[in-house]
PDB file of C-alpha atoms in Angstrom:
ATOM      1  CA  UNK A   1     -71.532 154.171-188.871  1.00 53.00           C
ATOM      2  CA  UNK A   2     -71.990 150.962-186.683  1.00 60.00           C
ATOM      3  CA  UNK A   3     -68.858 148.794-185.894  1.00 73.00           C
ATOM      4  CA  UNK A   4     -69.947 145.853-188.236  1.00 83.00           C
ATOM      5  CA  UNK A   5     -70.218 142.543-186.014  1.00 91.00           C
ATOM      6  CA  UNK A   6     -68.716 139.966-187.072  1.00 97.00           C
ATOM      7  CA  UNK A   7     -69.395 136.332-186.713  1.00 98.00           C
ATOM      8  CA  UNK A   8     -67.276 134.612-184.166  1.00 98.00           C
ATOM      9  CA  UNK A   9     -64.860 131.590-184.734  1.00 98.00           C
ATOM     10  CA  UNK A  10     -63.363 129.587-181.650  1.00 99.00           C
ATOM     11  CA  UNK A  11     -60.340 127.728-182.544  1.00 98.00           C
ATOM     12  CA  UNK A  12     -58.698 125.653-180.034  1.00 98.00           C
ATOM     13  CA  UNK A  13     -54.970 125.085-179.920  1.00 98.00           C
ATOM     14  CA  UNK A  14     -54.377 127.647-182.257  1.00 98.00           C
ATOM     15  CA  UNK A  15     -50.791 128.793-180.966  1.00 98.00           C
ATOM     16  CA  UNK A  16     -49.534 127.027-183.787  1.00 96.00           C
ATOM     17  CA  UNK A  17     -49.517 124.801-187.017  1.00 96.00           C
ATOM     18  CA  UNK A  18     -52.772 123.859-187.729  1.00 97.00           C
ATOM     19  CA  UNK A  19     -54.894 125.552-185.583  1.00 98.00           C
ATOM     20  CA  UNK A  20     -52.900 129.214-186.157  1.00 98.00           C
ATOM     21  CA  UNK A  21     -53.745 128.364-189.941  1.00 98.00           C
ATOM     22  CA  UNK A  22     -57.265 127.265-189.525  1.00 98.00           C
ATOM     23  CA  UNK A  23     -57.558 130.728-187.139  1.00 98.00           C
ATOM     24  CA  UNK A  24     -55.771 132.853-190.421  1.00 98.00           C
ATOM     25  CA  UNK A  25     -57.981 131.337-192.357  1.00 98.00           C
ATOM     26  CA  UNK A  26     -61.184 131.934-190.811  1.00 98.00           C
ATOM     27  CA  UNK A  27     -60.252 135.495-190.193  1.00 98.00           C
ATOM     28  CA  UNK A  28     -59.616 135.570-194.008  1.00 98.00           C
ATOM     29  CA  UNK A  29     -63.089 134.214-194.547  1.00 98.00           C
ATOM     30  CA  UNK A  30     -64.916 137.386-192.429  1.00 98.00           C
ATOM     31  CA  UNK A  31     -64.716 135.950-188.975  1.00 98.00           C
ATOM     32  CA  UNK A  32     -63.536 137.217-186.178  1.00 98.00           C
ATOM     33  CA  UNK A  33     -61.567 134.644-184.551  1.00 98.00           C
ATOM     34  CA  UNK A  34     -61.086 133.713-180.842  1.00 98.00           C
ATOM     35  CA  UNK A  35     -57.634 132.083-180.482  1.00 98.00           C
ATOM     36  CA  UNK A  36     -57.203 129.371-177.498  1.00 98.00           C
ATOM     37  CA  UNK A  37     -54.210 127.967-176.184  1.00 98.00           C
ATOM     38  CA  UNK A  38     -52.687 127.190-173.302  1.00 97.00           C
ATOM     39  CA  UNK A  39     -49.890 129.553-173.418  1.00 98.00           C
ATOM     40  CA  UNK A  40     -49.853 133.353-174.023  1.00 98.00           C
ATOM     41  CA  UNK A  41     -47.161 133.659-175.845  1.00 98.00           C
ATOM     42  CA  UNK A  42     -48.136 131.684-179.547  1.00 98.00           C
ATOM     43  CA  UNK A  43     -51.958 132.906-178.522  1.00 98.00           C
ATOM     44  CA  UNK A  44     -50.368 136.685-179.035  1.00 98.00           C
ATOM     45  CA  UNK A  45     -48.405 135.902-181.659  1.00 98.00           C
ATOM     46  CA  UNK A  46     -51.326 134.063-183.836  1.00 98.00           C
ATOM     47  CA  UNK A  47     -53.452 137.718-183.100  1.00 98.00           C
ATOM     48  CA  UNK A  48     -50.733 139.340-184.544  1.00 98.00           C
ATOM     49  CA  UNK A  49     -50.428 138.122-187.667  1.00 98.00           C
ATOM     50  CA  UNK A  50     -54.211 137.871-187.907  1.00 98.00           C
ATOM     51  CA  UNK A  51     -54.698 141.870-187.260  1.00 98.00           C
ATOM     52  CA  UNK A  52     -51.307 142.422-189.349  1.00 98.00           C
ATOM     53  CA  UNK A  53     -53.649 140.597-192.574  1.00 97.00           C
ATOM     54  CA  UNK A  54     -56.454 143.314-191.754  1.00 98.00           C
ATOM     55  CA  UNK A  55     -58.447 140.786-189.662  1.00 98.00           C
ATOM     56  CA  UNK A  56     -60.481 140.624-186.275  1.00 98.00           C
ATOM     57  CA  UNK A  57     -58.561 138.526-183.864  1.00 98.00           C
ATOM     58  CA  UNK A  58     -58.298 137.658-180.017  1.00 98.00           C
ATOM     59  CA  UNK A  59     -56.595 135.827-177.674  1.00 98.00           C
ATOM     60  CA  UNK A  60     -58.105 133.301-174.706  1.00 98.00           C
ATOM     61  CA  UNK A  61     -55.733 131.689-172.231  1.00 98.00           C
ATOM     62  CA  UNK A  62     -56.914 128.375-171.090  1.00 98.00           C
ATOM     63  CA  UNK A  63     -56.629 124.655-170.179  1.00 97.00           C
ATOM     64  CA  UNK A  64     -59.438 123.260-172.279  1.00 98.00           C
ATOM     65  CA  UNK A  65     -60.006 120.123-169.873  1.00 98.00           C
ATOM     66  CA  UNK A  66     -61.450 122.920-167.388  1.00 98.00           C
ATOM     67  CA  UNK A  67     -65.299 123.055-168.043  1.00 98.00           C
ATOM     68  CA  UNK A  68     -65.615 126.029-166.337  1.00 98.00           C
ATOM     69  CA  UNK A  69     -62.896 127.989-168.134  1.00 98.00           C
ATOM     70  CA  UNK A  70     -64.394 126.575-171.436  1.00 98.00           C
ATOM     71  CA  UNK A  71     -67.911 127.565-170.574  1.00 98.00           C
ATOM     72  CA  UNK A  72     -66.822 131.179-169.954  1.00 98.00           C
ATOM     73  CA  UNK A  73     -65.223 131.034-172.973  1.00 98.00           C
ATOM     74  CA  UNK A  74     -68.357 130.255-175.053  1.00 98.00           C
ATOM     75  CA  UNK A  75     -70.219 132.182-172.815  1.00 98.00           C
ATOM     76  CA  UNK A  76     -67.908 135.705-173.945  1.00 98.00           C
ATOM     77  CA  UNK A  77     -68.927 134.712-177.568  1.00 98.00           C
ATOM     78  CA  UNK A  78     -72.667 136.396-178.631  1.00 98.00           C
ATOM     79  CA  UNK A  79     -71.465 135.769-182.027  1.00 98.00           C
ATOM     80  CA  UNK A  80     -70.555 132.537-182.395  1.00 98.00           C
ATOM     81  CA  UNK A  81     -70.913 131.012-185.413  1.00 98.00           C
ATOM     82  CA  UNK A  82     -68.059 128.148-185.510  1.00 98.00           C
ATOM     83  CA  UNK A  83     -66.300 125.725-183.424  1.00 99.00           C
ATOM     84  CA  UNK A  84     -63.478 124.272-184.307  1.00 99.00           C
ATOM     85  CA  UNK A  85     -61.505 121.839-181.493  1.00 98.00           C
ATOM     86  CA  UNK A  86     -58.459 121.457-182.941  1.00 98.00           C
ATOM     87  CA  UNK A  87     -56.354 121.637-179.809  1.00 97.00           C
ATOM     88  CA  UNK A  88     -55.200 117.691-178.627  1.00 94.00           C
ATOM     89  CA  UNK A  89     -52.354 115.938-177.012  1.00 91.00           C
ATOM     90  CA  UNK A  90     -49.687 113.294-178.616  1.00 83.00           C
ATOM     91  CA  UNK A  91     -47.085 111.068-177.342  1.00 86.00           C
ATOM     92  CA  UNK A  92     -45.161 107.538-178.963  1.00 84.00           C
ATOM     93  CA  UNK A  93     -45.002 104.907-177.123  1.00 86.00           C
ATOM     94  CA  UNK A  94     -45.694 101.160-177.467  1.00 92.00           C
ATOM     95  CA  UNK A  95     -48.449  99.492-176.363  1.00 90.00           C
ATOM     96  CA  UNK A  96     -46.753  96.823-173.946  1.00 92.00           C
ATOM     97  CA  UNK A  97     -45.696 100.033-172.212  1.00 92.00           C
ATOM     98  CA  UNK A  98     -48.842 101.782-172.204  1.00 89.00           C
ATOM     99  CA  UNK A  99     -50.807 102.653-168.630  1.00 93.00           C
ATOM    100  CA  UNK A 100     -53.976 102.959-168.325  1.00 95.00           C
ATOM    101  CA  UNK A 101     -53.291 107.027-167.114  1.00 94.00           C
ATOM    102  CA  UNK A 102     -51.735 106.948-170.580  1.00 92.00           C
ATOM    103  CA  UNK A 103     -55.370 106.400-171.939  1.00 90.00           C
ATOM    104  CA  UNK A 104     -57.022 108.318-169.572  1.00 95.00           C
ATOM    105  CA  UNK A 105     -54.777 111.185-170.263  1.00 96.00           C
ATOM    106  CA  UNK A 106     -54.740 111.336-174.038  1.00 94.00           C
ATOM    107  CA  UNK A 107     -59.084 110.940-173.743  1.00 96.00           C
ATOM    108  CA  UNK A 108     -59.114 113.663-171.178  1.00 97.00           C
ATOM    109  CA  UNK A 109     -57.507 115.953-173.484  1.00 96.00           C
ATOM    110  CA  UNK A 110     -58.112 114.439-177.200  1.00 96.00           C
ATOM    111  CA  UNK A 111     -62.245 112.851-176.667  1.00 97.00           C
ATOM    112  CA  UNK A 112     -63.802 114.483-173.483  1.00 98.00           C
ATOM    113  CA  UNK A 113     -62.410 118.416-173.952  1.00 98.00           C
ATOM    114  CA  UNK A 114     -63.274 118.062-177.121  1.00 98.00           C
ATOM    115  CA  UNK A 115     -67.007 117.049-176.375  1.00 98.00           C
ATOM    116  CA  UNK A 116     -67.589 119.124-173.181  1.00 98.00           C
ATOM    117  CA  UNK A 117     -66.751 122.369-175.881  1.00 98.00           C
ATOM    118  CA  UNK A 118     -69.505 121.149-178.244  1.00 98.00           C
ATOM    119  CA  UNK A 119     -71.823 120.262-175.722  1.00 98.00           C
ATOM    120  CA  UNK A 120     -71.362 123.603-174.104  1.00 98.00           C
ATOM    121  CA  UNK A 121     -71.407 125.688-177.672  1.00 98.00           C
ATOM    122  CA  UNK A 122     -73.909 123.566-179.288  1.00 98.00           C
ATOM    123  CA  UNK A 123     -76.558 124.826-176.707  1.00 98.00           C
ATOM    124  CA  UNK A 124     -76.032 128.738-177.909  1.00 98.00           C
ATOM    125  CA  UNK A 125     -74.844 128.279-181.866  1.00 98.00           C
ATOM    126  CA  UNK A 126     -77.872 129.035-183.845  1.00 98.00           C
ATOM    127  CA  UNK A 127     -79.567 127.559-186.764  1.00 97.00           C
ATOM    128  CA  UNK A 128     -76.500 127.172-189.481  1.00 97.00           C
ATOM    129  CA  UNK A 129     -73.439 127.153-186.674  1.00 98.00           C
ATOM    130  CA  UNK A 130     -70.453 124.696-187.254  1.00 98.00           C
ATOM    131  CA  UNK A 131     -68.619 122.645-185.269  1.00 99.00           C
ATOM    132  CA  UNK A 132     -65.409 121.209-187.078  1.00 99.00           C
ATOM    133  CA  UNK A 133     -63.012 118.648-185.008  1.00 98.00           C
ATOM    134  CA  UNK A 134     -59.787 117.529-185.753  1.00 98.00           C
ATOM    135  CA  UNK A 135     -59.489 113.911-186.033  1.00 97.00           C
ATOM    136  CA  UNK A 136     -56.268 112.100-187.752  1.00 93.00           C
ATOM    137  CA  UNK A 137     -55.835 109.152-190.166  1.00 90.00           C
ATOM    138  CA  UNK A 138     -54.363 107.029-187.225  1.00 85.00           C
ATOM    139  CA  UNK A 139     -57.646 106.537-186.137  1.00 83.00           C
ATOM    140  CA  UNK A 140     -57.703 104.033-188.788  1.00 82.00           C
ATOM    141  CA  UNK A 141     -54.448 102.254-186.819  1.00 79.00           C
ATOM    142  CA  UNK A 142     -50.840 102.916-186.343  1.00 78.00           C
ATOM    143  CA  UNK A 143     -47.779 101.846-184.384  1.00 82.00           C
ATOM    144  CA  UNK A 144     -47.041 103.210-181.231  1.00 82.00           C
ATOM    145  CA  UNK A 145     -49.883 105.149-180.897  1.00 83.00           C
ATOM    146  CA  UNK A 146     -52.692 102.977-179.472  1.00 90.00           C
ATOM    147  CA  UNK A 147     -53.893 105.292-177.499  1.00 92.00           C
ATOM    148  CA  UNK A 148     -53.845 108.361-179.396  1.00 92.00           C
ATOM    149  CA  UNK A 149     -55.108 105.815-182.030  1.00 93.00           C
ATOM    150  CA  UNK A 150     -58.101 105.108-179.952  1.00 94.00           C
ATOM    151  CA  UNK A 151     -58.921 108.770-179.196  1.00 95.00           C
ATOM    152  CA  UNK A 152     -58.530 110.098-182.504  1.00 95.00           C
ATOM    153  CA  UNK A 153     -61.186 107.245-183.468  1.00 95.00           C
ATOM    154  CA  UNK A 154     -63.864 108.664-180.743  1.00 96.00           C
ATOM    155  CA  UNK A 155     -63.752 111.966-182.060  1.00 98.00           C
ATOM    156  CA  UNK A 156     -64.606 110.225-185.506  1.00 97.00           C
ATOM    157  CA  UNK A 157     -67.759 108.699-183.499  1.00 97.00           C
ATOM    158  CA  UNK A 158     -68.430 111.477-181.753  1.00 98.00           C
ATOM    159  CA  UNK A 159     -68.789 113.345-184.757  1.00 98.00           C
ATOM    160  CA  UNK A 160     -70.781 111.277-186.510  1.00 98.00           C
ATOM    161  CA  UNK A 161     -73.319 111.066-183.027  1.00 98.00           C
ATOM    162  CA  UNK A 162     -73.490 114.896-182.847  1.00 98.00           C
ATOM    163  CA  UNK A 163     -74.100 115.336-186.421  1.00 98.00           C
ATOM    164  CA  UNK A 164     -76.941 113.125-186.016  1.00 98.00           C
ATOM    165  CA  UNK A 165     -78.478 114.400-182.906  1.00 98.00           C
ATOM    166  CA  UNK A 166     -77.653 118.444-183.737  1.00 98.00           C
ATOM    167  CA  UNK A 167     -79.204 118.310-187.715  1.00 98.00           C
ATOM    168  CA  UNK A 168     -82.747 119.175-186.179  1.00 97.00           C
ATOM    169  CA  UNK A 169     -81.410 122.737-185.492  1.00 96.00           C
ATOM    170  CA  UNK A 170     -78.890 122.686-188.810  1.00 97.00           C
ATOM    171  CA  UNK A 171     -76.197 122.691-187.060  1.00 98.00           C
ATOM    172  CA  UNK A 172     -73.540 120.832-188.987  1.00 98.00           C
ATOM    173  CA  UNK A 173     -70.467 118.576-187.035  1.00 98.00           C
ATOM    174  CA  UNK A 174     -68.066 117.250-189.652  1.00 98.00           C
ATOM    175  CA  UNK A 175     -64.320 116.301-188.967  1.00 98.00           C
ATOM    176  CA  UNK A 176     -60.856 116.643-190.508  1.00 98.00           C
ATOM    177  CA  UNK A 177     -58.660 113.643-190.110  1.00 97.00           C
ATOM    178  CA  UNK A 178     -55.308 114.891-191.192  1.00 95.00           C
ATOM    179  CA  UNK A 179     -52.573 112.716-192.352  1.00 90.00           C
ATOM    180  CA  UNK A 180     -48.861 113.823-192.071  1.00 88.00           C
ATOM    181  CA  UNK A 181     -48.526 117.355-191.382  1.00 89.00           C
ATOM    182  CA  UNK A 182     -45.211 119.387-191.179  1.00 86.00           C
ATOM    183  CA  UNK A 183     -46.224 120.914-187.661  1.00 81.00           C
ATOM    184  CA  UNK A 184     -43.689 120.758-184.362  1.00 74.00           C
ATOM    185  CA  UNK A 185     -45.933 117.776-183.492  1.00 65.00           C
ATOM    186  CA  UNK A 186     -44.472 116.375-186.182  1.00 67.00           C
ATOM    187  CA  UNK A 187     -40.943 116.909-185.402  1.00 65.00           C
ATOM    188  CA  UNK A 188     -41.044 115.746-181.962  1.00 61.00           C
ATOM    189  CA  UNK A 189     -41.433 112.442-183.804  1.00 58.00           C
ATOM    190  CA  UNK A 190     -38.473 109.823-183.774  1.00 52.00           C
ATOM    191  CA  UNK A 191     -39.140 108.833-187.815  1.00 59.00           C
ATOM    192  CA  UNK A 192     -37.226 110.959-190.107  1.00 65.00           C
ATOM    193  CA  UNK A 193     -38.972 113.435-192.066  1.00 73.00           C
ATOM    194  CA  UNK A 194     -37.381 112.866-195.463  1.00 74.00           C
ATOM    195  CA  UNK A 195     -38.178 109.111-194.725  1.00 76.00           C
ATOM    196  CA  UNK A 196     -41.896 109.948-194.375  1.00 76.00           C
ATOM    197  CA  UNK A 197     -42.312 112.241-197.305  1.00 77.00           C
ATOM    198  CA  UNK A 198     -41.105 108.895-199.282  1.00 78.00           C
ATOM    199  CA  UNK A 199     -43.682 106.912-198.016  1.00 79.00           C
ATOM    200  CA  UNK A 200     -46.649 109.367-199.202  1.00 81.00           C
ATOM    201  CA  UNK A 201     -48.217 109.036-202.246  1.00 84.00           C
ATOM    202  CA  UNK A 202     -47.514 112.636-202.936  1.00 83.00           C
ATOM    203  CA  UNK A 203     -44.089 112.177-202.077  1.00 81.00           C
ATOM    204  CA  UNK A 204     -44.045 115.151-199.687  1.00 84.00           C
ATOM    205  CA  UNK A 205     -45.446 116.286-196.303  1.00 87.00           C
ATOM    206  CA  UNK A 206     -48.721 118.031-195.943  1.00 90.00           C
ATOM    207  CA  UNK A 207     -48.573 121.840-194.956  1.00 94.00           C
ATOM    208  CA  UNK A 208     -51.070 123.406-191.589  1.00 96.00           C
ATOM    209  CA  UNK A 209     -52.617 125.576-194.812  1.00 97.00           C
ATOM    210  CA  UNK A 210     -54.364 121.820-196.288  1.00 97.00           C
ATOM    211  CA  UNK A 211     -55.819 121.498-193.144  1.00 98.00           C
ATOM    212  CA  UNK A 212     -57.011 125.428-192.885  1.00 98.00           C
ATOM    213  CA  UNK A 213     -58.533 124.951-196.300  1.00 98.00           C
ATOM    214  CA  UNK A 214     -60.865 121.827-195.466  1.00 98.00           C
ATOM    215  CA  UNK A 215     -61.918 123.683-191.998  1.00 98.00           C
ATOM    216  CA  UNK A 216     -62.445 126.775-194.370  1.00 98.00           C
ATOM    217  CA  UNK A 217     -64.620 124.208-196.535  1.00 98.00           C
ATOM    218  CA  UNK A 218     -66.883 123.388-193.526  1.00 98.00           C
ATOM    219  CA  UNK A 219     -67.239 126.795-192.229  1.00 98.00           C
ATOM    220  CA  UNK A 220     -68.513 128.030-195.572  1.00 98.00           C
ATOM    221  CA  UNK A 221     -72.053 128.189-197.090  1.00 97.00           C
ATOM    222  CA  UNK A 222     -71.041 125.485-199.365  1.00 98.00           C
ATOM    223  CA  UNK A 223     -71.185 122.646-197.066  1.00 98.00           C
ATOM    224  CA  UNK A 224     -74.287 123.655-195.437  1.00 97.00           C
ATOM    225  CA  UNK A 225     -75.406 119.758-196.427  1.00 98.00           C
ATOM    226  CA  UNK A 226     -72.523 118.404-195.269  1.00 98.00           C
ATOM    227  CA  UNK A 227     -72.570 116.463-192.113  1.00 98.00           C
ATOM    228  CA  UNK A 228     -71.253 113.702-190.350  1.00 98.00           C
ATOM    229  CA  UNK A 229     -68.604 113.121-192.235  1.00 98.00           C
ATOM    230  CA  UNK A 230     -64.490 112.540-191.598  1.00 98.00           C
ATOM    231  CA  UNK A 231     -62.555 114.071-194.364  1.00 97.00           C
ATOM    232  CA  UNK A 232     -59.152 112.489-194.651  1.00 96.00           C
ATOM    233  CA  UNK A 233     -56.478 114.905-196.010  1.00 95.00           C
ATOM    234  CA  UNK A 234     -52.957 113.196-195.786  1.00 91.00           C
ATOM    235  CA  UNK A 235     -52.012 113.675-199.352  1.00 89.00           C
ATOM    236  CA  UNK A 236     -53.181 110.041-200.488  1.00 86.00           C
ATOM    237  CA  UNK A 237     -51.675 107.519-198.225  1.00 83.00           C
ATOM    238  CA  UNK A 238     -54.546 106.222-196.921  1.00 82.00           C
ATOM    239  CA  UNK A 239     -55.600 104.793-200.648  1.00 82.00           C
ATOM    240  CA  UNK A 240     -52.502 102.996-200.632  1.00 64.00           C
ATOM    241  CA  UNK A 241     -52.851 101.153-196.902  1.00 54.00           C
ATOM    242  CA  UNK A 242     -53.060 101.939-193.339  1.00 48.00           C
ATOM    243  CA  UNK A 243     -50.516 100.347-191.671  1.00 42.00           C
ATOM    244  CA  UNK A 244     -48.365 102.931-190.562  1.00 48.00           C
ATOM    245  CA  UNK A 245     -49.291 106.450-189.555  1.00 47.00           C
TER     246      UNK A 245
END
């Protein structure tokens, strides 16, 4: 018999924490999943586990601010089904010190990656493909973080836009916008973790897996009238007030 083809995943930044989950995940759901990152190394190591679980799984090696290497990416993916741009940039600092190369940088990476990959998949997905992008609840502010802040909050409007302008061909765009996530992103953060657990409703950290579940959500037939929208998963805090991240 026929090698069964499977449909195709891209997940960006998928080395590690979320995006290695979301990748699992997807794999788990019947896709085969195209890992991105910038380094070899976490790619490999994410394709491991993935073919360990029984799954379809390979790596891609690239910087996703290069259009080129992103277009020959989607271009060595017949099968693709679902986007998800999960890969992004983050850095504390406060906004008297801010540059404006601090902007630029962090919308290089976090806005106009991000929509150079959908513009460039959107023109081959078929009727039914997903994109998914990774937003964050400090879109909706937080201190020291202006300009991730600020990019976080494009990719909320450019999800919304796409969704909008992509529904004539069903194509779905929805975003996660996770809230405090036990990732090494995390722990390169000066706050103590034990002092942000208390300040969740939950009273403890979100896991990469929450995230992988709501991307799982989007990817699925269930949410095939689902679009536009910013789901915030960050375990309740942003019910109780948004003025810290």
């Amino acid at each position: 018999m026929p090698k069964q083809v499977l449909p195709q995943a891209i997940v960006t930044g998928a080395g590690s924490g979320i995006g290695r989950a979301i990748a699992r995940r997807l794999a788990h759901e019947g896709f085969a999943a195209i890992v991105v990152d910038r380094a070899a190394a976490p790619a490999d190591e994410t394709v491991r586990q993935i073919r360990a679980e029984g799954h379809e799984a390979r790596a891609e090696i690239l910087d996703i601010t290069d259009a080129t290497a992103t277009q020959r990416l989607v271009d060595s993916a017949p099968n693709l089904r679902v986007l998800v741009n999960n890969a992004g940039i983050f850095d504390v600092k406060k906004f008297n010190e801010l540059t404006a190369d601090d902007f630029r940088r962090m919308y290089e990476v976090n806005l106009i990656a991000m929509f150079t990959l959908c513009q460039q998949a959107a023109r081959v997905l078929p009727e039914g493909g997903r994109i998914i992008n990774l937003a964050s609840r400090a879109a909706f502010g937080a201190r020291n973080y202006a300009h991730y802040a600020a990019s976080k909050a494009g990719v909320a409007g450019l999800t919304k836009a796409l969704a909008l302008e992509l529904a004539a061909k069903q194509i779905t765009v929805n975003a996660i916008a996770p809230g405090v996530i036990m990732t090494d992103m995390l722990l390169e953060r000066p706050d103590g973790v034990a002092e942000l657990a208390a300040e969740q409703p939950t009273g403890k950290l979100g896991k990469p897996e929450h995230i992988a579940h709501a991307a799982a959500f989007f990817a699925s037939p269930f949410a095939e009238y689902v679009t536009g929208q910013v789901l915030i998963v960050d375990g309740g805090r942003s019910v109780g007030g948004t003025a810290a991240f």
